[in-house]
Amino acid sequence: MARLAAPLTAFLATLALLLGVPAAGAFAADGVEGETFVIGTDTTFAPFEFRENGELVGIDMDLINAIAEEEGFDVEIQSLGFDAALQSLQSNQVDGVIAGMSITDERRQVFDFSDPYFESGIQMAVAENNDDVKSYEDLRGKRVAVKTGTEGQTFAESIKDEYGFEVVAFAQSAQMYDDVKAGGSVAVFDDYPVLAYGVKSGNGLKTVTDKEAGSSYGFAVNKGTNPELLAAFNEGLTELKDNGQYQEILDTYLEAGATDSSFWALVTDNAPAFAKGLGLTLLATALSLFFALILGVFFGFLKVSSIKVLRGLATIYVSIFRGTPVLVQAFFFYFGLPQIIGQPVDVLTAGVLTLSLNAGAYMTEIVRGGIQSVDPGQMEAARSLGLGYGKTMQKVIIPQAIKIMTPSFINQFVITLKDTSLLAVIGFAELTYQGQQVYAVNFRTAEVLIIVAALYFIVITLLTKLADVLDKRFNK
């Protein structure tokens, strides 16, 4: 059947041309002109995608942008991480994915792929100072690192029983390289162009095996959707190869490596990225705390209500959001909710929903605890003086409860600010995410994390001091 498919397709295309009717692929390619497509990609897969001076660059980025220009459409790039990009595609958050993605039979069941744009392969590397591991036979009884969803992971899994080693998967290339350098794993399997770029850039590893034959990389869309985008990608790729631009893009990155620099240069060169990340961190924190405070006060009063049904509603809310991990909630609001409502949810909205509802549950208990901590005799005394329930709460109970609640509120503010770092897993470009982008290219993980930690420390210290000043001023 497969042998008949190609001749039949060619015959139909020829017949269409003879009759003056464009083939289906021509319809598809022409339909993209003037359109804007959202394209998901990985965060750290140099030289295919990585950040340089705060901008997302690499082979994949240059290719998709050049093809878009050639075919007359626009692209909006979302740097999400490999797993998150595929989930976003399946939930229709993005229109396509280009992320050094190997074309496999299993993936063909879910996605439609373009023509291959890169022929890959696998190599094994070890730490520079490791002279004991030189072949697969030396891996027996040891652990090797791979990146989740890559061809390197597939290859390692296929030979692990034969050579008797354990495989551990990481979300980012820099993380698995660091694991090898730290001694957690003795070797890493990775796509040869990625590994070669990392070695040139000083990732602290060396290759010890020849390249294994691998599969091809392709651009992917959901199966049966966006055929016009797929056809335009194929046409644009062919044109780039014909005019030599394709080879220029490959040479630009495959023959280059990151340059070393001082710690101060590391800070100044990446200052725009850190500033952007810090700004988004503060924005997400402010919005989340605003909505969380509203939720906390509302459900906090329900928790102390005399009506059993209202207390039950508040208890259910608190139980759900205190009883499930923040990461699960973030994944649900970004990947799950769009499938339920049939509309995409942008990453900022998903992040604010996650942090607001989570922090609101804790603030509910803070409000409940603050109100119930006020001596019940205060209520009785006020009522005996003729004040109604509402006035008593407003004039007597709440002012005292606020003083009790303030330290806990300040603590929750700090926790929420730190929790924004968890949103990096859904591609929200806050401070931690920006740090990951930086060390994914230069592999200076420790120094970058020190910078990120210092920024968090400074901001949290300043906000805590400000909160203390306001507390002393308003709660004298």
Short mmCIF file of C-alpha atoms in Angstrom, two decimals:
data_model
loop_
_atom_site.label_atom_id
_atom_site.label_comp_id
_atom_site.label_asym_id
_atom_site.label_seq_id
_atom_site.Cartn_x
_atom_site.Cartn_y
_atom_site.Cartn_z
CA MET A 1 0.00 0.00 0.00
CA ALA A 2 2.83 2.36 0.89
CA ARG A 3 4.48 1.65 -2.48
CA LEU A 4 1.31 2.77 -4.29
CA ALA A 5 0.87 5.96 -2.26
CA ALA A 6 3.67 8.00 -3.84
CA PRO A 7 2.83 7.19 -7.52
CA LEU A 8 -0.85 7.81 -6.83
CA THR A 9 -0.11 11.14 -5.22
CA ALA A 10 2.13 12.15 -8.11
CA PHE A 11 -0.52 11.08 -10.64
CA LEU A 12 -3.24 13.12 -8.91
CA ALA A 13 -0.97 16.17 -8.69
CA THR A 14 -0.12 15.88 -12.41
CA LEU A 15 -3.78 15.44 -13.31
CA ALA A 16 -4.69 18.50 -11.26
CA LEU A 17 -2.10 20.59 -13.06
CA LEU A 18 -3.30 19.39 -16.49
CA LEU A 19 -6.85 20.37 -15.60
CA GLY A 20 -5.68 23.75 -14.36
CA VAL A 21 -6.60 22.96 -10.75
CA PRO A 22 -4.00 23.63 -8.03
CA ALA A 23 -3.01 20.64 -5.96
CA ALA A 24 -4.11 20.41 -2.33
CA GLY A 25 -0.68 21.44 -1.11
CA ALA A 26 -0.83 24.60 -3.22
CA PHE A 27 -4.14 25.55 -1.65
CA ALA A 28 -2.62 24.97 1.79
CA ALA A 29 0.52 27.01 1.19
CA ASP A 30 -1.33 29.95 -0.37
CA GLY A 31 -3.69 30.11 2.59
CA VAL A 32 -1.08 31.34 5.07
CA GLU A 33 -0.24 34.71 3.53
CA GLY A 34 -0.89 37.50 6.02
CA GLU A 35 -1.73 35.05 8.82
CA THR A 36 -0.08 34.93 12.25
CA PHE A 37 0.73 31.54 13.79
CA VAL A 38 1.74 30.82 17.39
CA ILE A 39 4.74 28.50 17.42
CA GLY A 40 5.88 26.63 20.52
CA THR A 41 9.52 25.75 21.11
CA ASP A 42 11.96 24.49 23.71
CA THR A 43 13.69 26.77 26.21
CA THR A 44 17.19 25.29 26.31
CA PHE A 45 18.37 23.27 23.33
CA ALA A 46 21.38 25.14 21.97
CA PRO A 47 22.24 25.53 19.14
CA PHE A 48 18.63 25.01 17.99
CA GLU A 49 17.03 27.40 20.46
CA PHE A 50 18.60 29.48 23.22
CA ARG A 51 18.76 33.07 24.40
CA GLU A 52 21.49 35.52 23.47
CA ASN A 53 21.36 39.00 25.01
CA GLY A 54 17.79 38.26 26.04
CA GLU A 55 16.65 37.31 22.52
CA LEU A 56 15.60 33.81 21.48
CA VAL A 57 17.94 32.64 18.71
CA GLY A 58 19.21 29.40 17.19
CA ILE A 59 18.83 27.19 14.14
CA ASP A 60 15.12 26.55 14.72
CA MET A 61 14.38 30.21 15.31
CA ASP A 62 16.27 31.42 12.26
CA LEU A 63 14.63 28.75 10.10
CA ILE A 64 11.04 29.44 11.14
CA ASN A 65 11.53 33.20 10.84
CA ALA A 66 13.16 32.89 7.41
CA ILE A 67 10.43 30.54 6.19
CA ALA A 68 7.72 32.86 7.52
CA GLU A 69 9.27 35.79 5.67
CA GLU A 70 9.63 33.71 2.50
CA GLU A 71 6.00 32.52 2.60
CA GLY A 72 4.43 35.78 3.76
CA PHE A 73 3.13 34.86 7.20
CA ASP A 74 4.04 35.97 10.73
CA VAL A 75 5.00 33.88 13.75
CA GLU A 76 4.64 34.48 17.47
CA ILE A 77 7.19 32.36 19.34
CA GLN A 78 6.41 30.87 22.77
CA SER A 79 9.45 29.41 24.53
CA LEU A 80 7.85 26.79 26.76
CA GLY A 81 10.15 23.82 27.16
CA PHE A 82 9.89 20.64 25.08
CA ASP A 83 7.23 18.78 27.08
CA ALA A 84 5.19 21.93 27.67
CA ALA A 85 5.36 22.83 23.97
CA LEU A 86 3.93 19.46 22.95
CA GLN A 87 1.19 19.73 25.58
CA SER A 88 0.39 23.24 24.35
CA LEU A 89 0.10 21.94 20.80
CA GLN A 90 -2.23 19.14 21.83
CA SER A 91 -4.40 21.59 23.79
CA ASN A 92 -4.40 24.03 20.82
CA GLN A 93 -2.52 26.71 22.73
CA VAL A 94 -0.05 26.87 19.83
CA ASP A 95 -0.40 26.13 16.11
CA GLY A 96 2.87 24.29 15.63
CA VAL A 97 6.09 23.21 17.35
CA ILE A 98 9.69 23.51 16.20
CA ALA A 99 12.08 22.27 18.88
CA GLY A 100 14.65 19.88 17.48
CA MET A 101 11.86 17.31 17.49
CA SER A 102 12.71 13.85 16.16
CA ILE A 103 10.22 12.37 13.70
CA THR A 104 9.14 8.97 15.05
CA ASP A 105 6.36 6.53 14.20
CA GLU A 106 4.88 7.01 17.67
CA ARG A 107 4.72 10.77 17.26
CA ARG A 108 3.23 10.42 13.79
CA GLN A 109 0.16 8.95 15.47
CA VAL A 110 -0.47 12.31 17.16
CA PHE A 111 1.21 14.93 14.95
CA ASP A 112 1.70 15.69 11.26
CA PHE A 113 5.33 16.46 10.40
CA SER A 114 7.01 18.59 7.78
CA ASP A 115 9.80 17.40 5.55
CA PRO A 116 12.94 16.77 7.66
CA TYR A 117 15.02 19.90 8.17
CA PHE A 118 17.97 18.33 10.02
CA GLU A 119 19.54 14.86 10.15
CA SER A 120 20.62 14.17 13.70
CA GLY A 121 22.53 11.48 15.61
CA ILE A 122 23.54 10.53 19.15
CA GLN A 123 26.83 10.73 21.04
CA MET A 124 27.90 9.90 24.58
CA ALA A 125 29.94 12.29 26.70
CA VAL A 126 31.52 12.17 30.16
CA ALA A 127 33.11 14.72 32.49
CA GLU A 128 36.43 16.13 31.26
CA ASN A 129 38.32 14.52 34.15
CA ASN A 130 36.71 11.10 33.73
CA ASP A 131 39.14 8.62 32.12
CA ASP A 132 37.32 5.48 33.29
CA VAL A 133 34.29 5.54 30.99
CA LYS A 134 35.26 5.22 27.33
CA SER A 135 32.56 2.93 25.90
CA TYR A 136 29.07 1.61 26.57
CA GLU A 137 30.57 -1.44 28.31
CA ASP A 138 31.99 0.84 31.02
CA LEU A 139 28.46 1.98 31.99
CA ARG A 140 27.42 -1.27 33.67
CA GLY A 141 25.93 -0.65 37.11
CA LYS A 142 26.13 3.12 36.67
CA ARG A 143 23.70 5.96 35.92
CA VAL A 144 23.49 8.06 32.76
CA ALA A 145 21.65 11.34 32.16
CA VAL A 146 19.36 12.23 29.25
CA LYS A 147 16.96 15.01 28.37
CA THR A 148 13.26 14.19 28.49
CA GLY A 149 11.65 13.51 25.12
CA THR A 150 14.85 13.62 23.08
CA GLU A 151 16.43 11.14 20.72
CA GLY A 152 19.19 10.72 23.30
CA GLN A 153 16.67 9.39 25.80
CA THR A 154 15.20 7.00 23.23
CA PHE A 155 18.65 5.64 22.35
CA ALA A 156 19.72 5.27 25.98
CA GLU A 157 16.51 3.42 26.85
CA SER A 158 17.03 1.07 23.89
CA ILE A 159 20.49 -0.13 25.06
CA LYS A 160 20.26 0.17 28.86
CA ASP A 161 19.34 -3.49 29.41
CA GLU A 162 22.11 -4.70 27.11
CA TYR A 163 24.79 -2.69 28.92
CA GLY A 164 23.21 -2.72 32.40
CA PHE A 165 22.97 0.98 33.26
CA GLU A 166 20.23 3.19 34.75
CA VAL A 167 18.70 6.16 32.91
CA VAL A 168 17.62 9.40 34.62
CA ALA A 169 15.83 12.13 32.63
CA PHE A 170 16.14 15.90 33.06
CA ALA A 171 14.04 18.74 31.65
CA GLN A 172 17.00 20.77 30.37
CA SER A 173 20.34 20.05 28.75
CA ALA A 174 22.24 22.20 31.25
CA GLN A 175 20.76 20.21 34.14
CA MET A 176 21.92 16.86 32.82
CA TYR A 177 25.38 18.24 32.05
CA ASP A 178 25.62 19.57 35.61
CA ASP A 179 24.53 16.17 36.97
CA VAL A 180 27.42 14.51 35.12
CA LYS A 181 29.94 17.11 36.31
CA ALA A 182 28.67 16.74 39.90
CA GLY A 183 29.07 12.96 39.76
CA GLY A 184 25.39 12.06 39.95
CA SER A 185 25.64 10.40 36.55
CA VAL A 186 28.77 9.16 34.79
CA ALA A 187 27.72 9.95 31.22
CA VAL A 188 25.17 11.76 29.09
CA PHE A 189 23.52 10.81 25.79
CA ASP A 190 22.57 13.78 23.65
CA ASP A 191 21.99 14.85 20.06
CA TYR A 192 25.44 15.34 18.54
CA PRO A 193 25.02 19.00 17.39
CA VAL A 194 23.73 19.99 20.83
CA LEU A 195 26.52 18.13 22.59
CA ALA A 196 29.17 19.52 20.24
CA TYR A 197 27.94 23.07 20.83
CA GLY A 198 28.00 22.50 24.59
CA VAL A 199 31.54 21.12 24.55
CA LYS A 200 32.75 24.12 22.51
CA SER A 201 30.97 26.42 24.95
CA GLY A 202 32.75 24.94 27.96
CA ASN A 203 30.10 22.69 29.49
CA GLY A 204 32.83 20.62 31.18
CA LEU A 205 32.28 17.44 29.15
CA LYS A 206 34.08 15.49 26.43
CA THR A 207 32.72 13.06 23.85
CA VAL A 208 33.99 9.49 24.04
CA THR A 209 32.03 7.64 21.34
CA ASP A 210 31.39 8.02 17.64
CA LYS A 211 28.07 9.41 16.44
CA GLU A 212 25.25 6.87 16.26
CA ALA A 213 22.83 7.10 13.36
CA GLY A 214 19.72 9.02 14.39
CA SER A 215 16.41 10.20 13.10
CA SER A 216 15.42 13.48 11.48
CA TYR A 217 14.06 16.70 13.00
CA GLY A 218 10.73 18.03 11.78
CA PHE A 219 8.22 20.83 12.31
CA ALA A 220 4.97 19.50 13.81
CA VAL A 221 1.29 20.42 13.87
CA ASN A 222 -1.65 18.55 15.36
CA LYS A 223 -2.75 15.65 13.21
CA GLY A 224 -5.25 16.79 10.60
CA THR A 225 -4.93 20.50 11.42
CA ASN A 226 -3.10 23.43 9.83
CA PRO A 227 -2.19 21.66 6.55
CA GLU A 228 -1.61 25.07 4.96
CA LEU A 229 1.04 25.92 7.58
CA LEU A 230 2.77 22.57 7.05
CA ALA A 231 2.78 23.02 3.28
CA ALA A 232 4.16 26.55 3.62
CA PHE A 233 6.94 25.29 5.89
CA ASN A 234 7.91 22.65 3.32
CA GLU A 235 7.88 25.14 0.45
CA GLY A 236 9.89 27.67 2.42
CA LEU A 237 12.42 25.05 3.51
CA THR A 238 12.95 23.97 -0.10
CA GLU A 239 13.46 27.58 -1.15
CA LEU A 240 16.00 28.21 1.64
CA LYS A 241 17.96 25.13 0.61
CA ASP A 242 17.94 26.19 -3.03
CA ASN A 243 19.19 29.72 -2.36
CA GLY A 244 21.83 28.69 0.17
CA GLN A 245 20.29 30.44 3.18
CA TYR A 246 19.62 27.11 4.91
CA GLN A 247 23.31 26.17 4.94
CA GLU A 248 24.27 29.65 6.11
CA ILE A 249 21.98 29.26 9.14
CA LEU A 250 23.49 25.88 10.01
CA ASP A 251 27.06 27.15 9.65
CA THR A 252 26.33 30.17 11.85
CA TYR A 253 25.52 27.99 14.85
CA LEU A 254 27.22 24.63 14.33
CA GLU A 255 30.63 26.24 13.92
CA ALA A 256 30.24 28.57 16.89
CA GLY A 257 30.36 28.27 20.64
CA ALA A 258 29.65 30.57 23.54
CA THR A 259 32.49 32.80 24.68
CA ASP A 260 33.71 32.96 28.26
CA SER A 261 33.55 36.18 30.25
CA SER A 262 33.97 37.56 33.75
CA PHE A 263 31.31 37.41 36.43
CA TRP A 264 30.62 41.11 36.01
CA ALA A 265 30.25 40.67 32.26
CA LEU A 266 27.84 37.81 32.96
CA VAL A 267 25.70 40.21 35.00
CA THR A 268 25.84 43.16 32.60
CA ASP A 269 25.41 41.14 29.40
CA ASN A 270 22.28 39.49 30.75
CA ALA A 271 20.92 42.46 32.70
CA PRO A 272 18.01 43.01 30.24
CA ALA A 273 16.89 39.40 30.67
CA PHE A 274 17.13 39.55 34.46
CA ALA A 275 15.29 42.90 34.51
CA LYS A 276 12.50 41.52 32.34
CA GLY A 277 12.19 38.44 34.53
CA LEU A 278 12.12 40.50 37.72
CA GLY A 279 9.45 42.79 36.28
CA LEU A 280 7.21 39.87 35.33
CA THR A 281 7.80 38.30 38.76
CA LEU A 282 6.61 41.46 40.51
CA LEU A 283 3.65 41.83 38.12
CA ALA A 284 2.47 38.26 38.72
CA THR A 285 2.98 38.66 42.47
CA ALA A 286 1.02 41.93 42.66
CA LEU A 287 -1.92 40.63 40.63
CA SER A 288 -1.99 37.33 42.50
CA LEU A 289 -1.90 38.96 45.93
CA PHE A 290 -4.68 41.40 44.97
CA PHE A 291 -7.05 38.62 43.96
CA ALA A 292 -5.87 36.30 46.74
CA LEU A 293 -6.65 38.94 49.35
CA ILE A 294 -10.19 39.31 48.00
CA LEU A 295 -10.68 35.55 48.00
CA GLY A 296 -9.15 35.18 51.46
CA VAL A 297 -11.39 37.81 53.03
CA PHE A 298 -14.53 36.49 51.31
CA PHE A 299 -14.02 32.82 52.16
CA GLY A 300 -12.57 33.72 55.56
CA PHE A 301 -15.87 35.30 56.56
CA LEU A 302 -17.71 32.28 55.17
CA LYS A 303 -15.59 30.05 57.41
CA VAL A 304 -16.82 31.84 60.54
CA SER A 305 -20.41 32.09 59.31
CA SER A 306 -23.20 30.55 61.37
CA ILE A 307 -24.64 29.05 58.17
CA LYS A 308 -23.39 25.50 57.69
CA VAL A 309 -23.64 25.54 53.88
CA LEU A 310 -21.42 28.63 53.60
CA ARG A 311 -18.85 27.13 55.94
CA GLY A 312 -18.91 23.98 53.82
CA LEU A 313 -18.25 25.91 50.58
CA ALA A 314 -15.28 27.67 52.13
CA THR A 315 -13.94 24.39 53.51
CA ILE A 316 -14.15 22.73 50.07
CA TYR A 317 -12.28 25.62 48.45
CA VAL A 318 -9.52 25.56 51.06
CA SER A 319 -9.21 21.77 50.96
CA ILE A 320 -8.82 21.67 47.18
CA PHE A 321 -6.17 24.35 46.84
CA ARG A 322 -4.22 23.52 49.98
CA GLY A 323 -4.44 19.81 49.27
CA THR A 324 -2.97 19.81 45.74
CA PRO A 325 0.53 20.87 44.59
CA VAL A 326 0.98 24.30 43.00
CA LEU A 327 2.62 22.70 39.95
CA VAL A 328 -0.41 20.49 39.32
CA GLN A 329 -2.65 23.55 39.56
CA ALA A 330 -0.44 25.48 37.10
CA PHE A 331 -0.51 22.61 34.59
CA PHE A 332 -4.29 22.35 34.94
CA PHE A 333 -4.99 26.04 34.33
CA TYR A 334 -2.57 26.29 31.40
CA PHE A 335 -3.02 22.93 29.68
CA GLY A 336 -6.24 21.44 31.08
CA LEU A 337 -8.59 24.42 31.32
CA PRO A 338 -8.33 25.32 27.59
CA GLN A 339 -9.51 21.82 26.69
CA ILE A 340 -12.52 22.23 28.97
CA ILE A 341 -13.59 25.72 27.87
CA GLY A 342 -12.43 25.42 24.27
CA GLN A 343 -10.41 28.65 24.44
CA PRO A 344 -6.67 29.21 24.93
CA VAL A 345 -5.49 30.66 28.23
CA ASP A 346 -2.39 32.87 28.10
CA VAL A 347 0.45 32.05 30.43
CA LEU A 348 0.09 35.17 32.62
CA THR A 349 -3.61 34.48 33.19
CA ALA A 350 -2.91 30.84 34.02
CA GLY A 351 -0.14 31.86 36.40
CA VAL A 352 -2.21 34.48 38.21
CA LEU A 353 -5.15 32.06 38.51
CA THR A 354 -2.85 29.46 40.03
CA LEU A 355 -1.18 31.74 42.57
CA SER A 356 -4.36 33.66 43.43
CA LEU A 357 -6.44 30.59 44.18
CA ASN A 358 -3.59 28.88 46.03
CA ALA A 359 -2.63 31.89 48.15
CA GLY A 360 -6.32 32.73 48.66
CA ALA A 361 -6.85 29.36 50.33
CA TYR A 362 -4.09 30.07 52.84
CA MET A 363 -5.32 33.63 53.40
CA THR A 364 -8.79 32.22 54.11
CA GLU A 365 -7.35 30.33 57.06
CA ILE A 366 -5.41 33.41 58.16
CA VAL A 367 -8.61 35.47 58.20
CA ARG A 368 -10.55 32.73 60.00
CA GLY A 369 -7.81 32.31 62.57
CA GLY A 370 -7.50 36.07 63.13
CA ILE A 371 -11.22 36.55 63.73
CA GLN A 372 -11.51 33.55 66.02
CA SER A 373 -8.44 34.67 67.98
CA VAL A 374 -10.26 37.75 69.26
CA ASP A 375 -11.65 37.10 72.74
CA PRO A 376 -15.35 36.05 72.38
CA GLY A 377 -16.08 38.33 75.31
CA GLN A 378 -15.46 41.30 73.00
CA MET A 379 -18.44 40.31 70.88
CA GLU A 380 -20.63 39.74 73.91
CA ALA A 381 -19.68 43.07 75.47
CA ALA A 382 -20.38 44.99 72.27
CA ARG A 383 -23.74 43.30 71.75
CA SER A 384 -24.73 44.00 75.33
CA LEU A 385 -24.10 47.69 74.65
CA GLY A 386 -26.63 47.58 71.82
CA LEU A 387 -24.34 47.23 68.80
CA GLY A 388 -25.61 44.97 66.02
CA TYR A 389 -23.56 42.05 64.66
CA GLY A 390 -22.33 44.01 61.63
CA LYS A 391 -21.25 47.06 63.62
CA THR A 392 -19.59 44.88 66.22
CA MET A 393 -17.53 43.11 63.56
CA GLN A 394 -16.66 46.43 61.88
CA LYS A 395 -15.80 48.47 64.97
CA VAL A 396 -14.58 45.90 67.47
CA ILE A 397 -13.62 42.49 66.08
CA ILE A 398 -12.04 43.25 62.67
CA PRO A 399 -9.60 45.99 63.90
CA GLN A 400 -8.24 43.61 66.51
CA ALA A 401 -8.15 40.68 64.06
CA ILE A 402 -6.16 42.70 61.51
CA LYS A 403 -3.38 43.25 64.04
CA ILE A 404 -3.28 39.51 64.67
CA MET A 405 -3.37 38.63 60.96
CA THR A 406 -0.78 41.10 59.66
CA PRO A 407 2.40 39.04 60.34
CA SER A 408 0.83 35.99 58.68
CA PHE A 409 -0.24 38.08 55.69
CA ILE A 410 3.31 39.41 55.25
CA ASN A 411 4.63 35.85 55.37
CA GLN A 412 2.11 34.78 52.72
CA PHE A 413 3.15 37.70 50.50
CA VAL A 414 6.74 36.45 50.59
CA ILE A 415 5.69 32.86 49.89
CA THR A 416 3.61 33.93 46.89
CA LEU A 417 6.49 35.95 45.44
CA LYS A 418 8.78 32.92 45.71
CA ASP A 419 6.09 30.63 44.24
CA THR A 420 6.19 32.63 40.99
CA SER A 421 9.39 30.68 40.21
CA LEU A 422 7.25 27.56 39.76
CA LEU A 423 5.53 29.18 36.78
CA ALA A 424 8.72 28.68 34.77
CA VAL A 425 7.46 25.16 34.01
CA ILE A 426 4.61 26.56 31.89
CA GLY A 427 6.85 29.03 30.08
CA PHE A 428 6.15 32.18 32.12
CA ALA A 429 9.26 34.29 31.60
CA GLU A 430 9.79 35.33 35.22
CA LEU A 431 13.16 35.57 36.99
CA THR A 432 13.89 31.87 37.44
CA TYR A 433 12.95 31.19 33.82
CA GLN A 434 15.31 33.90 32.61
CA GLY A 435 18.11 32.42 34.71
CA GLN A 436 17.51 29.03 33.09
CA GLN A 437 17.77 30.64 29.66
CA VAL A 438 21.11 32.20 30.54
CA TYR A 439 22.87 29.14 31.96
CA ALA A 440 21.47 26.96 29.19
CA VAL A 441 23.82 28.79 26.81
CA ASN A 442 26.93 29.49 28.88
CA PHE A 443 26.65 26.50 31.30
CA ARG A 444 27.71 28.71 34.23
CA THR A 445 24.89 27.36 36.37
CA ALA A 446 26.24 28.17 39.83
CA GLU A 447 27.04 31.79 39.01
CA VAL A 448 23.70 32.42 37.31
CA LEU A 449 21.75 30.89 40.20
CA ILE A 450 23.68 33.07 42.64
CA ILE A 451 22.62 36.15 40.66
CA VAL A 452 18.98 35.00 40.56
CA ALA A 453 18.98 34.16 44.29
CA ALA A 454 20.52 37.55 45.11
CA LEU A 455 17.79 39.37 43.16
CA TYR A 456 15.06 37.41 44.96
CA PHE A 457 16.74 38.13 48.31
CA ILE A 458 16.98 41.86 47.66
CA VAL A 459 13.37 42.19 46.50
CA ILE A 460 11.93 40.05 49.31
CA THR A 461 13.98 41.92 51.93
CA LEU A 462 12.78 45.31 50.62
CA LEU A 463 9.14 44.19 50.48
CA THR A 464 9.35 42.73 53.98
CA LYS A 465 10.81 46.00 55.34
CA LEU A 466 8.07 47.98 53.59
CA ALA A 467 5.39 45.70 55.02
CA ASP A 468 6.85 46.08 58.51
CA VAL A 469 6.80 49.88 58.19
CA LEU A 470 3.15 49.85 57.06
CA ASP A 471 2.26 47.44 59.85
CA LYS A 472 3.76 49.71 62.50
CA ARG A 473 2.08 52.78 61.01
CA PHE A 474 -1.45 51.39 60.69
CA ASN A 475 -1.49 48.96 63.61
CA LYS A 476 -0.16 51.13 66.40
#
